[in-house]
């Protein structure tokens, strides 16, 4: 299946390679670079590229390309999903999935890749199994290791791989057992939603189907239990509104920009962490704005305007006003830019979903249970 | 870390920067000083020295740096001799890194690599399964042809290993060996065949992967394993699921007939292309009448359905393509929602999923129409995603939604992403042709775009308008005039060419403009693009033919220019046109027809989806994404006209059992193994004999009684009577049974076994998972709490702990495997003999402290139970609750719909351990709403229970839709009596009095014990504790399988292996008090038999005797 993997940074350096079968020359990446050049934008590099002898399937994550080399027919999603799993694992181990982190921990990275695939077929991809095989680095451990010469490889033989439930090791034992639920809801404002769920493999499908109860043996540590979508009919309301007035004058080198944000149906909760991002048209040279609250930046190269608003206080609605400098002589942009909005509402699940109860069987004591609700903006776009 | 250490890592060749940095200051390791000053060559010398050193830390450091070099793609091959020496290092990390190195360079240094082989050969015999597995992994990754025979041998041995994990690695090794030496194919196929029979979920995915790579055409190897794979699927790890589902899709297309009816199956068109109409009709009729889906076909479709909810996009896609390719058209719809959900994922997943949706949406608009808005484009989407969404929107457009869509398109046309805007314009064109109602609207819209400021937009509009006008040639003079004017400003060649072509085609409608355009064009001919030049020539020719008076000279001028053009196409065209239109003596008869040739009515272009032709590739594949056949793509065959023999999928259990007798030599090796394999064999043999005639008769009888209609809806509802974990396989079994009885073949017995086996697998996996659930609790106080909880779990868990505790101490492999190995390898009808008592004894012998402590712990918790349990204190290892041998599907009426005002309720004993309490019997209640309105607030009201009896009620059901049905679980502690539990089943408006009276056989839990222990226990339960009776029946009723079937149907008992053919023993314990219940059927001379029951609970003992007697006597 997966023959080789190359990690490539934004400037096109191949800084790590790993082969699971015989070695494939780095030159195969030239086809990738070619496609990258053609695509202009990193986001538009096709995930699947065909070359004379190989196929390249790649993902773009955290400013890095994970390029895998494939030789024969394979479901592309299989590879894509796996590569994302690799990136997730790096994130999990090193706190970030960056070139520096990978280079700093190259041995662990190699050991991980060795365990995750055998002959190109996924072997151990669950993070808690991997953590049993290879311990994540900590500052303390690396100090101790360098003094004692010991290593990050677990010295007991791991049994997790032998388990029939791949997400939980046998015999996990703690003095305190705690169950926290984070209910995080994201609002997609353009896309309508319908109620559909996806589950972590630990959930018993049958119980869900017959009783609508989520019955599971929890993995040890953080995990995403379910993802769900709620259809728009049930959705109470969009919690914010935006008043906007963006105009460019014909044959003039300036335009007006004026947006105001206000809360709508916030159910008594404060809307916080508001950020507005606007991709301005190419002809915009600079912007001269005054925010009533928060701060703004405009990057004249990428033409991205970012306004960090913070909290909304209903007494005084935050607004951002000012002038836009356009390239003189250029025709005025015919479309106004869309506004992308981020926000967060604590202690609220906008769909009304709540964790009704947590029953635990087979344990005598009551574990600590905590539930936290957050509503966030997902892909929240306002067309102007 | 700090920038300091980062710089350092640059110098030291990418080794672990942090660690090296600290090394440098700590001065304990010698490595610190080296990297700093040395050149590349010298550095390798350092590394060699470090590898020679006798300090592990130095070696480790060297290896880390070497791995760093490998990671960067630098050549480290010259270090091979120094590295390979460390292959036998005691330090695990050094060893691991040496493996990494070895696998990378062995191919280049074959002779030296051989030095390491003996180390791996030794490790292959290691008692620890993880070490064996990793040795096999590395050995098979060394691509050195000379060791092929060694690899082959290792694979063969590993494939018979007791550890499923080692067998999994063997499956991986198969592919490696195959790519190293394809000559080994035949031998490898044998190994694949063997591993395909493996019932471990760990192995399934890997071996199917090997199958797909080595011998995908050997579909015959799958037959016998088909049902098992279907049933295991949900429990296989996600990557294996993808591979198995893809393989089974191919399988289904070769083995089953098409479930698609003619009228809705586009695919069928091709097949019947050459058939005459009559033929087709006939066939359609025949099919309509005769089609019933093969139960195995249904099994696959049903068992994959829950995986649509997987978090893994590849699994969801795999199921989606399976549904698309093999399920009835009416059922494909359920995949849409899941695919749309995947669109929230990252861009790569979106890309692939959208491509597949695009292909699907061409053939089945309806599937995705409800999700239209999910495909609306965001300005921040990457262009490739935008274009795909647009494609789908176009496919979904219809009369009803087109106005909304056009409004949406309007936004897109203004997009700053011009490539996307252009694609939108093409889309509008396609909508205009596909939906005649909006053709004019679209055309007008496009004409407006002609005055757009952006040239790309205008050019694209011109091209699209050209196509549209071609379809409706009349009355568009105005538009053509408008476009002619554009020629002055627009520069994009395609657009100019299109305008010229349009004017040429319509030159008679715009008689004044056309010649003038030609004049202008002639002026700039030489500087035009080739594409435009060709159209100028065409325009000239057409005008020459229609209006030669005005344009003759102009055309000749252009033809002269064309004659000397640099491009040969243009020269050719010029020559051709001249011959055709300018009459001279040489021109033949053709010139007479010149006008007809040039101004013929041209067929309008079809504006088609670029995804139109992708559907011949299997969805979800690489080939589909690339729209070309990828290397190794396996064609999806057409449905066979006549289904191949379905009986090939029936499994003969005996064969399987033999297959799974662990290798003979294991016996000699160690006593534990020996015991294990013997017991296995023993069970197998007794099993195969007891099963030879099977229970299918009565099973299918019961199933028939439950409702025989074969339509899906009734099947669904009936399946809900069953326990969660089993419903899937059970329904499958039911179908199997049904078919059998219909076809009247003599396969009954085999099938019965299948059924049993199937339910067995699901059972045991279930039991397994539940025991693991428990295993998180470990401390002593917790084990006490467990004693309260269901004791079957407890015992199971204990065994597990026992096993696990032993492992690190004794490193005894075979023991460790048991829990994986056991449930799957024990065939049919016998309860899983979790750990038989004598094995426990062995364990005790093997390790002293842990096992005994575990056992004492168990003893202690048992003593806290009431007196009746005391008796087991000394023998408690015997009371190993096993999984039910058989679960009757019979349901009992709790509330009839007539008396329940439309609310009907049935109950059923799933024979599963109750999750609500260990003294409770679990009961499943299925509620049906037969009214046409919602029934709300269904709950249990007042309870009237006899003293001591307890009940755990189900949670209130908020509402039950009309025709809806829901299954809920309850637990009732009947206190080991057949007293009735009375309670009220209430809805919002009413309360109904209902009763559950348990059959005595449901108050038991099966127990696995050996014959010896059985006799011992029986010896202690004599006198008052024994009841017996004589049964008279025909000899055919006294075959082992009939007796087994009858007994387990009545009571939830476990089978005790018997050394004597004429004595059958069954053991169980009561749910509440845990008292033993021993049942013996001893065949006597003639047609009589003695039925003996030994138990402390004499009352239920005699009730059971009374119930068993008539059943056993019946013919």
mmCIF file of N, CA and C in Angstrom, chain B residues 491-525:
data_model
loop_
_atom_site.group_PDB
_atom_site.id
_atom_site.type_symbol
_atom_site.label_atom_id
_atom_site.label_comp_id
_atom_site.label_asym_id
_atom_site.label_seq_id
_atom_site.Cartn_x
_atom_site.Cartn_y
_atom_site.Cartn_z
ATOM 1 N N UNK B 491 -9.678 39.549 -26.498
ATOM 2 C CA UNK B 491 -8.435 39.003 -27.055
ATOM 3 C C UNK B 491 -8.299 37.496 -26.891
ATOM 4 N N UNK B 492 -9.099 36.927 -26.018
ATOM 5 C CA UNK B 492 -8.944 35.488 -25.776
ATOM 6 C C UNK B 492 -9.279 34.699 -27.042
ATOM 7 N N UNK B 493 -8.340 33.911 -27.552
ATOM 8 C CA UNK B 493 -8.521 33.251 -28.848
ATOM 9 C C UNK B 493 -9.789 32.404 -28.933
ATOM 10 N N UNK B 494 -10.048 31.592 -27.887
ATOM 11 C CA UNK B 494 -11.226 30.716 -27.969
ATOM 12 C C UNK B 494 -12.483 31.539 -28.178
ATOM 13 N N UNK B 495 -12.551 32.651 -27.474
ATOM 14 C CA UNK B 495 -13.737 33.489 -27.576
ATOM 15 C C UNK B 495 -13.824 34.090 -28.982
ATOM 16 N N UNK B 496 -12.732 34.586 -29.495
ATOM 17 C CA UNK B 496 -12.742 35.184 -30.848
ATOM 18 C C UNK B 496 -13.149 34.121 -31.863
ATOM 19 N N UNK B 497 -12.565 32.949 -31.713
ATOM 20 C CA UNK B 497 -12.887 31.870 -32.642
ATOM 21 C C UNK B 497 -14.369 31.539 -32.576
ATOM 22 N N UNK B 498 -14.884 31.514 -31.360
ATOM 23 C CA UNK B 498 -16.302 31.184 -31.202
ATOM 24 C C UNK B 498 -17.189 32.214 -31.877
ATOM 25 N N UNK B 499 -16.842 33.487 -31.682
ATOM 26 C CA UNK B 499 -17.669 34.535 -32.288
ATOM 27 C C UNK B 499 -17.646 34.405 -33.809
ATOM 28 N N UNK B 500 -16.456 34.183 -34.346
ATOM 29 C CA UNK B 500 -16.338 34.070 -35.795
ATOM 30 C C UNK B 500 -17.151 32.897 -36.322
ATOM 31 N N UNK B 501 -17.073 31.834 -35.597
ATOM 32 C CA UNK B 501 -17.816 30.655 -36.039
ATOM 33 C C UNK B 501 -19.310 30.935 -36.035
ATOM 34 N N UNK B 502 -19.753 31.616 -34.969
ATOM 35 C CA UNK B 502 -21.170 31.944 -34.843
ATOM 36 C C UNK B 502 -21.624 32.825 -36.001
ATOM 37 N N UNK B 503 -20.809 33.831 -36.317
ATOM 38 C CA UNK B 503 -21.192 34.735 -37.408
ATOM 39 C C UNK B 503 -21.235 33.974 -38.722
ATOM 40 N N UNK B 504 -20.254 33.106 -38.887
ATOM 41 C CA UNK B 504 -20.226 32.298 -40.100
ATOM 42 C C UNK B 504 -21.476 31.452 -40.238
ATOM 43 N N UNK B 505 -21.842 30.795 -39.160
ATOM 44 C CA UNK B 505 -23.014 29.933 -39.197
ATOM 45 C C UNK B 505 -24.277 30.727 -39.474
ATOM 46 N N UNK B 506 -24.316 31.934 -38.929
ATOM 47 C CA UNK B 506 -25.527 32.734 -39.058
ATOM 48 C C UNK B 506 -25.347 33.883 -40.048
ATOM 49 N N UNK B 507 -24.442 33.703 -41.012
ATOM 50 C CA UNK B 507 -24.114 34.845 -41.877
ATOM 51 C C UNK B 507 -25.323 35.357 -42.652
ATOM 52 N N UNK B 508 -26.287 34.481 -42.885
ATOM 53 C CA UNK B 508 -27.449 34.960 -43.638
ATOM 54 C C UNK B 508 -28.406 35.752 -42.757
ATOM 55 N N UNK B 509 -28.284 35.568 -41.451
ATOM 56 C CA UNK B 509 -29.160 36.326 -40.547
ATOM 57 C C UNK B 509 -28.580 37.692 -40.248
ATOM 58 N N UNK B 510 -27.282 37.816 -40.378
ATOM 59 C CA UNK B 510 -26.684 39.142 -40.162
ATOM 60 C C UNK B 510 -25.919 39.555 -41.427
ATOM 61 N N UNK B 511 -26.668 39.730 -42.541
ATOM 62 C CA UNK B 511 -26.008 39.926 -43.842
ATOM 63 C C UNK B 511 -25.136 41.172 -43.898
ATOM 64 N N UNK B 512 -25.467 42.153 -43.063
ATOM 65 C CA UNK B 512 -24.686 43.385 -43.167
ATOM 66 C C UNK B 512 -23.402 43.303 -42.351
ATOM 67 N N UNK B 513 -23.516 42.649 -41.257
ATOM 68 C CA UNK B 513 -22.368 42.638 -40.354
ATOM 69 C C UNK B 513 -21.285 41.670 -40.802
ATOM 70 N N UNK B 514 -21.717 40.503 -41.248
ATOM 71 C CA UNK B 514 -20.754 39.442 -41.532
ATOM 72 C C UNK B 514 -19.617 39.870 -42.470
ATOM 73 N N UNK B 515 -19.931 40.477 -43.618
ATOM 74 C CA UNK B 515 -18.816 40.849 -44.505
ATOM 75 C C UNK B 515 -17.866 41.844 -43.850
ATOM 76 N N UNK B 516 -18.461 42.714 -43.063
ATOM 77 C CA UNK B 516 -17.620 43.722 -42.414
ATOM 78 C C UNK B 516 -16.653 43.071 -41.419
ATOM 79 N N UNK B 517 -17.173 42.069 -40.693
ATOM 80 C CA UNK B 517 -16.320 41.342 -39.756
ATOM 81 C C UNK B 517 -15.175 40.685 -40.515
ATOM 82 N N UNK B 518 -15.514 40.086 -41.637
ATOM 83 C CA UNK B 518 -14.489 39.413 -42.425
ATOM 84 C C UNK B 518 -13.422 40.412 -42.871
ATOM 85 N N UNK B 519 -13.877 41.591 -43.217
ATOM 86 C CA UNK B 519 -12.936 42.627 -43.669
ATOM 87 C C UNK B 519 -11.948 42.959 -42.543
ATOM 88 N N UNK B 520 -12.522 43.142 -41.358
ATOM 89 C CA UNK B 520 -11.656 43.492 -40.226
ATOM 90 C C UNK B 520 -10.668 42.369 -39.928
ATOM 91 N N UNK B 521 -11.152 41.192 -40.031
ATOM 92 C CA UNK B 521 -10.321 40.033 -39.693
ATOM 93 C C UNK B 521 -9.205 39.867 -40.709
ATOM 94 N N UNK B 522 -9.550 40.064 -41.937
ATOM 95 C CA UNK B 522 -8.553 39.915 -42.989
ATOM 96 C C UNK B 522 -7.369 40.838 -42.720
ATOM 97 N N UNK B 523 -7.708 42.016 -42.199
ATOM 98 C CA UNK B 523 -6.659 43.007 -41.937
ATOM 99 C C UNK B 523 -5.628 42.459 -40.949
ATOM 100 N N UNK B 524 -6.139 41.819 -39.896
ATOM 101 C CA UNK B 524 -5.200 41.374 -38.849
ATOM 102 C C UNK B 524 -4.894 39.891 -38.889
ATOM 103 N N UNK B 525 -5.175 39.276 -40.030
ATOM 104 C CA UNK B 525 -5.079 37.814 -40.108
ATOM 105 C C UNK B 525 -3.762 37.280 -39.557
#
